Amino acid sequence: MKYTLPTLNYAYGALEPYIDAQTMEIHYTKHHQAYVDKLNAVLDKYPDLPSKSLNELLSGVDKFNMDEKDRITLRNNAGGHANHSFFWEIMSPIKEIDQKLSEEIVKTFGSVDNFKKIFSDAAASHFGSGWAWLVRNSSGTISVYSTANQDSPITRGDTPLIALDVWEHAYYLKYQNRRGDYISNWWNILKLV
Ligand code: MN
């Protein structure tokens, strides 16, 4: 089985003016496609692994019997594929963060505004390429952190709930070095009440 790009259920310009159409198109057709292609290429070398689901690849990546260089390639590209697939989905114009999660956010962080501040700080202060996350831990509680490169919370045993890509390729065409503006504008896309 070969991994493929998931269908994007909205137009490249649908998130304008917060994320521009050109960034969306390059991000989806070039960057995400490259993670998919490299994931397929590394899996070709390990015939036993492709039968595993993407989640199984991510949660097991540190345990598989494989060359260490290939393990890094698998970690980066399975993560890249999973992270971007999730990111497109939560930014979809038809996706709403469900009421139950919104209530849990208020209960955990005090208010939606305080959650946004904590999440934005994690995204803004992350050094270099990576992601900011709201996740559900294995204990059932929710928390915010950032990960480097394309590392997935699934590898840590956590379930992604909200994600923000803070790689420069996600914002540089429109925002250049202004990561903070990209982050504050991005909240206009996420339908979190
Ligand atoms: Mn990206």
PDB file of C-alpha atoms in Angstrom, residues 34-98:
ATOM      1  CA  ALA A  34       7.400  15.326  -0.361  1.00  0.00           C
ATOM      2  CA  TYR A  35       6.703  13.806   3.081  1.00  0.00           C
ATOM      3  CA  VAL A  36       4.375  11.264   1.461  1.00  0.00           C
ATOM      4  CA  ASP A  37       6.943  10.358  -1.215  1.00  0.00           C
ATOM      5  CA  LYS A  38       9.797   9.962   1.272  1.00  0.00           C
ATOM      6  CA  LEU A  39       7.572   7.916   3.596  1.00  0.00           C
ATOM      7  CA  ASN A  40       6.746   5.533   0.732  1.00  0.00           C
ATOM      8  CA  ALA A  41      10.407   5.332  -0.288  1.00  0.00           C
ATOM      9  CA  VAL A  42      11.641   4.353   3.185  1.00  0.00           C
ATOM     10  CA  LEU A  43       8.810   1.841   3.629  1.00  0.00           C
ATOM     11  CA  ASP A  44       9.877   0.168   0.354  1.00  0.00           C
ATOM     12  CA  LYS A  45      13.053  -0.894   2.182  1.00  0.00           C
ATOM     13  CA  TYR A  46      11.100  -2.590   4.997  1.00  0.00           C
ATOM     14  CA  PRO A  47       8.444  -4.861   3.479  1.00  0.00           C
ATOM     15  CA  ASP A  48       6.973  -5.772   6.882  1.00  0.00           C
ATOM     16  CA  LEU A  49       6.196  -2.198   7.892  1.00  0.00           C
ATOM     17  CA  PRO A  50       3.745  -0.919   5.249  1.00  0.00           C
ATOM     18  CA  SER A  51       0.991  -3.147   6.645  1.00  0.00           C
ATOM     19  CA  LYS A  52       1.030  -1.021   9.782  1.00  0.00           C
ATOM     20  CA  SER A  53      -1.252   1.995  10.006  1.00  0.00           C
ATOM     21  CA  LEU A  54       0.228   5.482  10.132  1.00  0.00           C
ATOM     22  CA  ASN A  55      -0.549   5.614  13.868  1.00  0.00           C
ATOM     23  CA  GLU A  56       1.241   2.290  14.403  1.00  0.00           C
ATOM     24  CA  LEU A  57       4.246   3.556  12.455  1.00  0.00           C
ATOM     25  CA  LEU A  58       4.383   6.689  14.625  1.00  0.00           C
ATOM     26  CA  SER A  59       3.898   4.984  17.954  1.00  0.00           C
ATOM     27  CA  GLY A  60       6.361   2.182  17.114  1.00  0.00           C
ATOM     28  CA  VAL A  61       9.062   4.108  15.281  1.00  0.00           C
ATOM     29  CA  ASP A  62      11.557   3.942  18.153  1.00  0.00           C
ATOM     30  CA  LYS A  63      11.171   0.154  18.457  1.00  0.00           C
ATOM     31  CA  PHE A  64      11.346  -1.127  14.879  1.00  0.00           C
ATOM     32  CA  ASN A  65      14.379  -3.114  13.795  1.00  0.00           C
ATOM     33  CA  MET A  66      15.806  -0.777  11.192  1.00  0.00           C
ATOM     34  CA  ASP A  67      18.822   1.245  10.170  1.00  0.00           C
ATOM     35  CA  GLU A  68      19.119   4.363  12.378  1.00  0.00           C
ATOM     36  CA  LYS A  69      19.243   6.702   9.397  1.00  0.00           C
ATOM     37  CA  ASP A  70      16.075   5.122   8.003  1.00  0.00           C
ATOM     38  CA  ARG A  71      14.434   5.401  11.428  1.00  0.00           C
ATOM     39  CA  ILE A  72      14.959   9.186  11.350  1.00  0.00           C
ATOM     40  CA  THR A  73      13.577   9.287   7.796  1.00  0.00           C
ATOM     41  CA  LEU A  74      10.530   7.288   8.893  1.00  0.00           C
ATOM     42  CA  ARG A  75      10.006   9.450  11.980  1.00  0.00           C
ATOM     43  CA  ASN A  76      10.230  12.705   9.991  1.00  0.00           C
ATOM     44  CA  ASN A  77       8.078  11.651   7.062  1.00  0.00           C
ATOM     45  CA  ALA A  78       5.401   9.582   8.798  1.00  0.00           C
ATOM     46  CA  GLY A  79       5.153  12.548  11.177  1.00  0.00           C
ATOM     47  CA  GLY A  80       5.096  15.015   8.285  1.00  0.00           C
ATOM     48  CA  HIS A  81       2.292  13.108   6.597  1.00  0.00           C
ATOM     49  CA  ALA A  82       0.199  12.688   9.758  1.00  0.00           C
ATOM     50  CA  ASN A  83       0.767  16.236  11.037  1.00  0.00           C
ATOM     51  CA  HIS A  84      -0.183  17.907   7.766  1.00  0.00           C
ATOM     52  CA  SER A  85      -3.219  15.662   7.191  1.00  0.00           C
ATOM     53  CA  PHE A  86      -4.463  16.691  10.634  1.00  0.00           C
ATOM     54  CA  PHE A  87      -3.617  20.365  10.071  1.00  0.00           C
ATOM     55  CA  TRP A  88      -5.653  20.578   6.812  1.00  0.00           C
ATOM     56  CA  GLU A  89      -8.568  18.965   8.569  1.00  0.00           C
ATOM     57  CA  ILE A  90      -8.721  21.264  11.599  1.00  0.00           C
ATOM     58  CA  MET A  91      -8.419  24.354   9.365  1.00  0.00           C
ATOM     59  CA  SER A  92     -11.275  23.251   7.133  1.00  0.00           C
ATOM     60  CA  PRO A  93     -13.968  25.939   6.814  1.00  0.00           C
ATOM     61  CA  ILE A  94     -16.567  23.315   7.698  1.00  0.00           C
ATOM     62  CA  LYS A  95     -14.756  22.003  10.777  1.00  0.00           C
ATOM     63  CA  GLU A  96     -15.794  23.254  14.191  1.00  0.00           C
ATOM     64  CA  ILE A  97     -14.066  22.450  17.451  1.00  0.00           C
ATOM     65  CA  ASP A  98     -16.747  20.577  19.301  1.00  0.00           C
TER      66      ASP A  98
END
